[in-house]
Short mmCIF file of C-alpha atoms in Angstrom, two decimals:
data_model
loop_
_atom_site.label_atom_id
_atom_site.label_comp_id
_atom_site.label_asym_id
_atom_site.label_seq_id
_atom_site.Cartn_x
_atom_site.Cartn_y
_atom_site.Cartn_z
CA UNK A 8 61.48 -61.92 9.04
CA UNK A 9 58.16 -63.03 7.97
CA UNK A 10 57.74 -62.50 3.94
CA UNK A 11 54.65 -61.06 1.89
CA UNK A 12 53.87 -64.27 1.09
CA UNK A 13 54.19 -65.93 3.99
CA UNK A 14 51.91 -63.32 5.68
CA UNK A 15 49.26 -63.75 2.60
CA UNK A 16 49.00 -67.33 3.62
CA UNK A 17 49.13 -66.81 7.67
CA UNK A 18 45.95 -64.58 7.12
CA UNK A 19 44.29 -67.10 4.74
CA UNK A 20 44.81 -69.87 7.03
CA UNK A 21 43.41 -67.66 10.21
CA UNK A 22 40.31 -66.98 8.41
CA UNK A 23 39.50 -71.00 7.29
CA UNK A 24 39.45 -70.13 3.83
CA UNK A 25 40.97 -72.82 0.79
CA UNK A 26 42.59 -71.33 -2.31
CA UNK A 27 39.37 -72.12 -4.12
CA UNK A 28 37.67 -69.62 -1.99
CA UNK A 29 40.20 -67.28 -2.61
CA UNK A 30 39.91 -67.96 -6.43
CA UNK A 31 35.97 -67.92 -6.65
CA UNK A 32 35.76 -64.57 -4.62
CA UNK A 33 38.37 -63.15 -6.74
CA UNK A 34 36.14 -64.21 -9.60
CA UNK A 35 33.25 -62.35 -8.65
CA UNK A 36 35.48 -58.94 -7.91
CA UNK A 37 36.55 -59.81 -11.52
CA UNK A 38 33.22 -60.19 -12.78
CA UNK A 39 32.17 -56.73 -11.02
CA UNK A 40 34.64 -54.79 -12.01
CA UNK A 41 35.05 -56.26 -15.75
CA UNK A 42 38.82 -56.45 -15.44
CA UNK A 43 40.40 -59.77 -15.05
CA UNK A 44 43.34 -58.31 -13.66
CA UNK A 45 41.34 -59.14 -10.25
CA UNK A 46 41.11 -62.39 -10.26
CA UNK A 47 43.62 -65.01 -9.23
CA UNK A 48 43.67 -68.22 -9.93
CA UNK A 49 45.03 -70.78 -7.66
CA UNK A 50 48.22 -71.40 -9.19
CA UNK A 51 49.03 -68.01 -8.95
CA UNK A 52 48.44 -67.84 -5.17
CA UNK A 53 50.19 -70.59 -4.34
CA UNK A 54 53.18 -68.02 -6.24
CA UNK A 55 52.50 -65.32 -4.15
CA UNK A 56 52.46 -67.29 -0.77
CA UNK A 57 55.50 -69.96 -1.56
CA UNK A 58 57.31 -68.39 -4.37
CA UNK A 59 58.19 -64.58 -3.12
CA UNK A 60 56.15 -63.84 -6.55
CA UNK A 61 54.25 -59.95 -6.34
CA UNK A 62 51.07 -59.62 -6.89
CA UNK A 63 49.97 -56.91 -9.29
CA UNK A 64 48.00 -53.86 -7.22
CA UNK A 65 44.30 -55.57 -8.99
CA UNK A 66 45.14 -58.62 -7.03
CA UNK A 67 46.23 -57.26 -4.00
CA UNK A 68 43.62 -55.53 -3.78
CA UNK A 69 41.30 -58.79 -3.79
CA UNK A 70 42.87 -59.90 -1.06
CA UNK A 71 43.23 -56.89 0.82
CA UNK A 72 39.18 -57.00 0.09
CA UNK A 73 38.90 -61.11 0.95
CA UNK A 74 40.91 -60.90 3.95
CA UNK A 75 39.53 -57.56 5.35
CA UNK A 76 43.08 -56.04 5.56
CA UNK A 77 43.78 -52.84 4.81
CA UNK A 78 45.30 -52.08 1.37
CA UNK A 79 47.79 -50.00 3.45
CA UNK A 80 48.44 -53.14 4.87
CA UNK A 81 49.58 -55.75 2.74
CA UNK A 82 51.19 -52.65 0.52
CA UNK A 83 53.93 -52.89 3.88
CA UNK A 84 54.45 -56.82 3.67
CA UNK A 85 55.97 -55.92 0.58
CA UNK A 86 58.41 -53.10 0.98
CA UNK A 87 55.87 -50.01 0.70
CA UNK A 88 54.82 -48.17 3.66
CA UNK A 89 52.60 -45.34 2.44
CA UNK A 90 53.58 -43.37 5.65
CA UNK A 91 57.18 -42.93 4.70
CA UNK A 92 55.64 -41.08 1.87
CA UNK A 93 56.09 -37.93 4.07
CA UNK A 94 59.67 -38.07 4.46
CA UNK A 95 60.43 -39.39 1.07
CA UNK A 96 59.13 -36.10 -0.32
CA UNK A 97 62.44 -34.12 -0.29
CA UNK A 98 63.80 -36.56 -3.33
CA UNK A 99 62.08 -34.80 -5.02
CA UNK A 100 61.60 -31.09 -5.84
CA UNK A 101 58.90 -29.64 -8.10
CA UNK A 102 59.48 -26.33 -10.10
CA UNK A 103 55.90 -25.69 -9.82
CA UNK A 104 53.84 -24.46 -6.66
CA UNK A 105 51.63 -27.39 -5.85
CA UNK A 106 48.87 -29.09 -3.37
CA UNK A 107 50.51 -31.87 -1.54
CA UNK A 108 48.13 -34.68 -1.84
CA UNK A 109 50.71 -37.08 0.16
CA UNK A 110 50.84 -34.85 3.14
CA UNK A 111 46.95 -34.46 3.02
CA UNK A 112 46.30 -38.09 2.66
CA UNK A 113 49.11 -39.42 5.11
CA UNK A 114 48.17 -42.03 8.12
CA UNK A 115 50.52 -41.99 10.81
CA UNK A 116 53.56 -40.30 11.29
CA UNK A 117 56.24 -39.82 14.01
CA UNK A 118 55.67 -36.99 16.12
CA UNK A 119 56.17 -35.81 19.66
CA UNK A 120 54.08 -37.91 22.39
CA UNK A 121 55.50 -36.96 25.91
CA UNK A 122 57.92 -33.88 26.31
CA UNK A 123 60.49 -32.53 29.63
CA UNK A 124 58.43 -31.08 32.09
CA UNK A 125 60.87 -28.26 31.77
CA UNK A 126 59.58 -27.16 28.43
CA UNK A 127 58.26 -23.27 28.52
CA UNK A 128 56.35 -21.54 25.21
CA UNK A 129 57.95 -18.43 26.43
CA UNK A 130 61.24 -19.34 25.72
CA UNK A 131 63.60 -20.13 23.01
CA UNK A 132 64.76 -23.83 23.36
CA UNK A 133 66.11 -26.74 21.46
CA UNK A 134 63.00 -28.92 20.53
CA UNK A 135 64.63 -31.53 20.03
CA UNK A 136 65.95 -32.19 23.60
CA UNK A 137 62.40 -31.63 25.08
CA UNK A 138 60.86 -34.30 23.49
CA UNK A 139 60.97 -37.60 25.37
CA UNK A 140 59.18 -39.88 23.54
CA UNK A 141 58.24 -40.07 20.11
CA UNK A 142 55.18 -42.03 19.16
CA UNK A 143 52.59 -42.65 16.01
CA UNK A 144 49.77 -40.40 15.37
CA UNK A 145 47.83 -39.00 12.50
CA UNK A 146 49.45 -35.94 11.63
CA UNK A 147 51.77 -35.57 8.88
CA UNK A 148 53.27 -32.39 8.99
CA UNK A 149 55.20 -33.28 12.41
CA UNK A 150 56.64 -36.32 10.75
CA UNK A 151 59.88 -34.59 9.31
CA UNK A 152 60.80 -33.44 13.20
CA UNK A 153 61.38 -37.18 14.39
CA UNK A 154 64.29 -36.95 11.70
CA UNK A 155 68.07 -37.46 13.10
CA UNK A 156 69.95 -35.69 10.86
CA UNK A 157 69.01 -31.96 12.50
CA UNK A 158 68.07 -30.55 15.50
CA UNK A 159 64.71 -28.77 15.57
CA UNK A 160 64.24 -25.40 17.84
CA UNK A 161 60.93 -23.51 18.82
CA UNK A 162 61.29 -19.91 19.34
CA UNK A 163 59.70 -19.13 22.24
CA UNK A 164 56.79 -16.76 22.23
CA UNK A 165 58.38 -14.09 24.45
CA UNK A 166 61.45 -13.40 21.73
CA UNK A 167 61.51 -11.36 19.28
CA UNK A 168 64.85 -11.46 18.07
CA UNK A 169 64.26 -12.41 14.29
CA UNK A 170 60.66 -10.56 14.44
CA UNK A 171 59.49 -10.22 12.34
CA UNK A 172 61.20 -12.89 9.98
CA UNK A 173 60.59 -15.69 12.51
CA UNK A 174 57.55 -14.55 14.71
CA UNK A 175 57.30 -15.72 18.51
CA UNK A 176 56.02 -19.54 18.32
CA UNK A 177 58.04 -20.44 15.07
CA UNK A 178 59.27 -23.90 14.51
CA UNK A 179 63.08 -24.50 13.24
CA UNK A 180 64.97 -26.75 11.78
CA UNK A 181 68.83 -26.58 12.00
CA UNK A 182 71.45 -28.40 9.84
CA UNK A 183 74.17 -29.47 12.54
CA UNK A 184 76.33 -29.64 9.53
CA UNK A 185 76.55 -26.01 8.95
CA UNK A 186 77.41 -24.91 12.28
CA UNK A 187 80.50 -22.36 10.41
CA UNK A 188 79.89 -18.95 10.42
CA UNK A 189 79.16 -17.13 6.91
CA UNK A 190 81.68 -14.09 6.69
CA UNK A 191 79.28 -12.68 3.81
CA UNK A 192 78.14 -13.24 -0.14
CA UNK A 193 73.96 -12.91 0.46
CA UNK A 194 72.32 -10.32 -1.61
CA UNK A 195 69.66 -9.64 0.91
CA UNK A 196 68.19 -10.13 4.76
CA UNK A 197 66.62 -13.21 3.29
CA UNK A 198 69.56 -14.91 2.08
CA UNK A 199 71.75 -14.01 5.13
CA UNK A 200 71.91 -17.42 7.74
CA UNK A 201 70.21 -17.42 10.45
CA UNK A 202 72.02 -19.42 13.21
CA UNK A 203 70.64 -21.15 15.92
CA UNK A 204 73.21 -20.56 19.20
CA UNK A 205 73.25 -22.03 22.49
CA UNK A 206 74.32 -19.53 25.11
CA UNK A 207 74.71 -19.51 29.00
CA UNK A 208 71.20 -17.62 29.11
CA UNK A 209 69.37 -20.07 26.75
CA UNK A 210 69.27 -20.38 23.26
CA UNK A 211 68.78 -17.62 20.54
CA UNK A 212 68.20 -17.75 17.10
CA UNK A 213 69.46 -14.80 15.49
CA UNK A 214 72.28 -13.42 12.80
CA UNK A 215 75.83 -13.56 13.26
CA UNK A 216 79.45 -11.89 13.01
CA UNK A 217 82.26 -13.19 14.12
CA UNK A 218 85.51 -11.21 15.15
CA UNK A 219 88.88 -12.38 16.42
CA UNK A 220 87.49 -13.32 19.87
CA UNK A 221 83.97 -12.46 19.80
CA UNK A 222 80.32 -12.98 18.40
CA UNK A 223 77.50 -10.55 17.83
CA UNK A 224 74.52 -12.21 17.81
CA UNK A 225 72.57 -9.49 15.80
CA UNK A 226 68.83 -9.26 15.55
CA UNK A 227 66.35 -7.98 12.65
CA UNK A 228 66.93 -4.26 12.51
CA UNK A 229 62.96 -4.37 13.25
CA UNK A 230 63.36 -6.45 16.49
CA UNK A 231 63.01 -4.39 19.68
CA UNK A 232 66.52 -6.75 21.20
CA UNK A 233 69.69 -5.47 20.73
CA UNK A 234 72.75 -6.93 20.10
CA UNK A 235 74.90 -9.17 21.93
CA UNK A 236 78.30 -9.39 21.90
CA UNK A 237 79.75 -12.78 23.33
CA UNK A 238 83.38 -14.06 23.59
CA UNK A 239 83.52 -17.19 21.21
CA UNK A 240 83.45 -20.11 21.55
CA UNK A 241 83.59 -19.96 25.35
CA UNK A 242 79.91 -18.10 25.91
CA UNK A 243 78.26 -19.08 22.87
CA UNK A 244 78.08 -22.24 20.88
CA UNK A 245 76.92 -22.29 16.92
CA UNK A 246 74.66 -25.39 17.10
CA UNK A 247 73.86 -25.10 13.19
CA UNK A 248 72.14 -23.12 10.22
CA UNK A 249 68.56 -22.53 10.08
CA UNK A 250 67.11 -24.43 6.66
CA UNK A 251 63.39 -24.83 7.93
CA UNK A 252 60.59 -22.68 9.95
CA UNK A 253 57.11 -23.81 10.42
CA UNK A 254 55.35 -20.96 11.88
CA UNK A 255 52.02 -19.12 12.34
CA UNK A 256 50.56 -16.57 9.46
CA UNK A 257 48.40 -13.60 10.22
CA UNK A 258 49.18 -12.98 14.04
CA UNK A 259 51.37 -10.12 13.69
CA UNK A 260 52.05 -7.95 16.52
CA UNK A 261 53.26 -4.49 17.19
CA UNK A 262 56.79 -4.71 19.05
CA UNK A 263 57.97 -1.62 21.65
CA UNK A 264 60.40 -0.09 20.06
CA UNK A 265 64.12 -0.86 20.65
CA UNK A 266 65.95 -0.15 24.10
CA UNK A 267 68.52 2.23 23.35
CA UNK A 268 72.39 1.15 23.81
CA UNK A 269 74.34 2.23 26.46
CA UNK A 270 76.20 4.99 24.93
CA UNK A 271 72.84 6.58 23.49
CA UNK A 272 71.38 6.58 26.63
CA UNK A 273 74.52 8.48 28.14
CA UNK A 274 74.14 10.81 25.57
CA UNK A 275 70.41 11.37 25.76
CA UNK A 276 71.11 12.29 30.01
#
């Protein structure tokens, strides 16, 4: 693998320039600026090219500026690629609400290029099975769905079953690792998992119970779908816990009200 340095010195080379050039241009950026921390005397390049020595970010800069490179750039032949900014957020978590300045200023992420012709809006799906090639383009906010580690569903815009929690057209990301069943212990419909299950009719995202034999996949009491019950785990499979949504604000729809169950249509004849 080819080193900073080494790359420093391939680029030098390409564009005919001596380490004196390098020095007297470095020089005048010094000069400009009023910060020696620009310039860099030959000695100190022949460090950086042969010695695995780092420049400081003044002096990269100069050459990022000499050797019309992007800072970007030579920030990567060193071990910093500002686009992994985007996934190295969750290290970190803020107390404070705050403007994401890495997400706004991010380059090129990973995001969906080419999906399965099979892929329909209207229905509830596993996203992550529909894409079928991932590629580099400029927008950030796709970035975390190229991750491994979950599986990532779209609710399709035809279900309502978490409506209005999870709106038709939602995004979803699904720990794989928490693919158990809560029996109880949330406080409110906010805190209560929401599961994303594979069925024989598709996938659903929804709330769940589980009895002896059986799941009920329960909706939001709001939702116009009623509830399934499914024997487990031969008609339904608990592909994981939902810990992300990306969705739509403002488009809110009124719903027809929910069909009524068998037995309350019996008793309404």
């Amino acid at each position: 693998m080819i080193s900073g340095g080494q790359n420093l010195r391939v680029m030098r080379e390409k564009l005919g320039l001596t380490m004196r050039d390098v020095e007297n241009a470095t020089e005048r950026l010094a000069r400009k600026y009023a910060n020696d921390e620009y310039l860099i005397p030959i000695s100190r390049l022949s460090d950086f090219e042969t010695k695995g020595v780092i420049p400081s970010i003044y002096r990269l800069y100069s050459m990022a500026v000499i050797y019309r490179r992007d800072f970007r750039e030579l920030l990567s032949w060193f071990g910093v690629d500002l686009n992994g900014a985007v996934s190295d957020l969750e290290v970190s978590a803020p107390p404070k609400s705050h403007f994401s300045h890495t997400l706004a200023t991010a380059n090129a992420v990973q995001m969906p290029v080419r999906m399965d012709p099979s892929f329909d809006l209207r229905k509830t799906l596993n996203f992550g099975r529909m894409v079928e090639q991932w590629g580099v383009v400029p927008l950030a906010y796709l970035e975390q769905f190229s991750t491994v580690n979950f599986t990532y569903g779209y609710i399709g815009s035809e279900d309502l079953t978490m409506y209005p929690i999870l709106p038709p057209g939602s995004f979803i990301q699904v720990d794989e690792a928490r693919d158990k069943v809560s029996e109880g212990g949330w406080r409110s419909e906010y805190e209560r998992p929401i599961y994303f299950v594979e069925t024989r009719e598709g996938h659903i995202c929804c709330w769940c119970t589980l009895g002896r034999e059986e799941i009920i996949l329960q909706p939001h009491p709001l939702s116009p779908v009623i509830p399934k019950v499914l024997r487990y785990p031969q008609e339904a499979e608990v592909l994981g816990q939902v810990v992300g949504v990306a969705m739509r604000l403002g488009e809110w729809r009124s719903v027809p009200e929910p069909a009524p169950a068998p037995k309350e249509r019996a008793a309404l004849n």
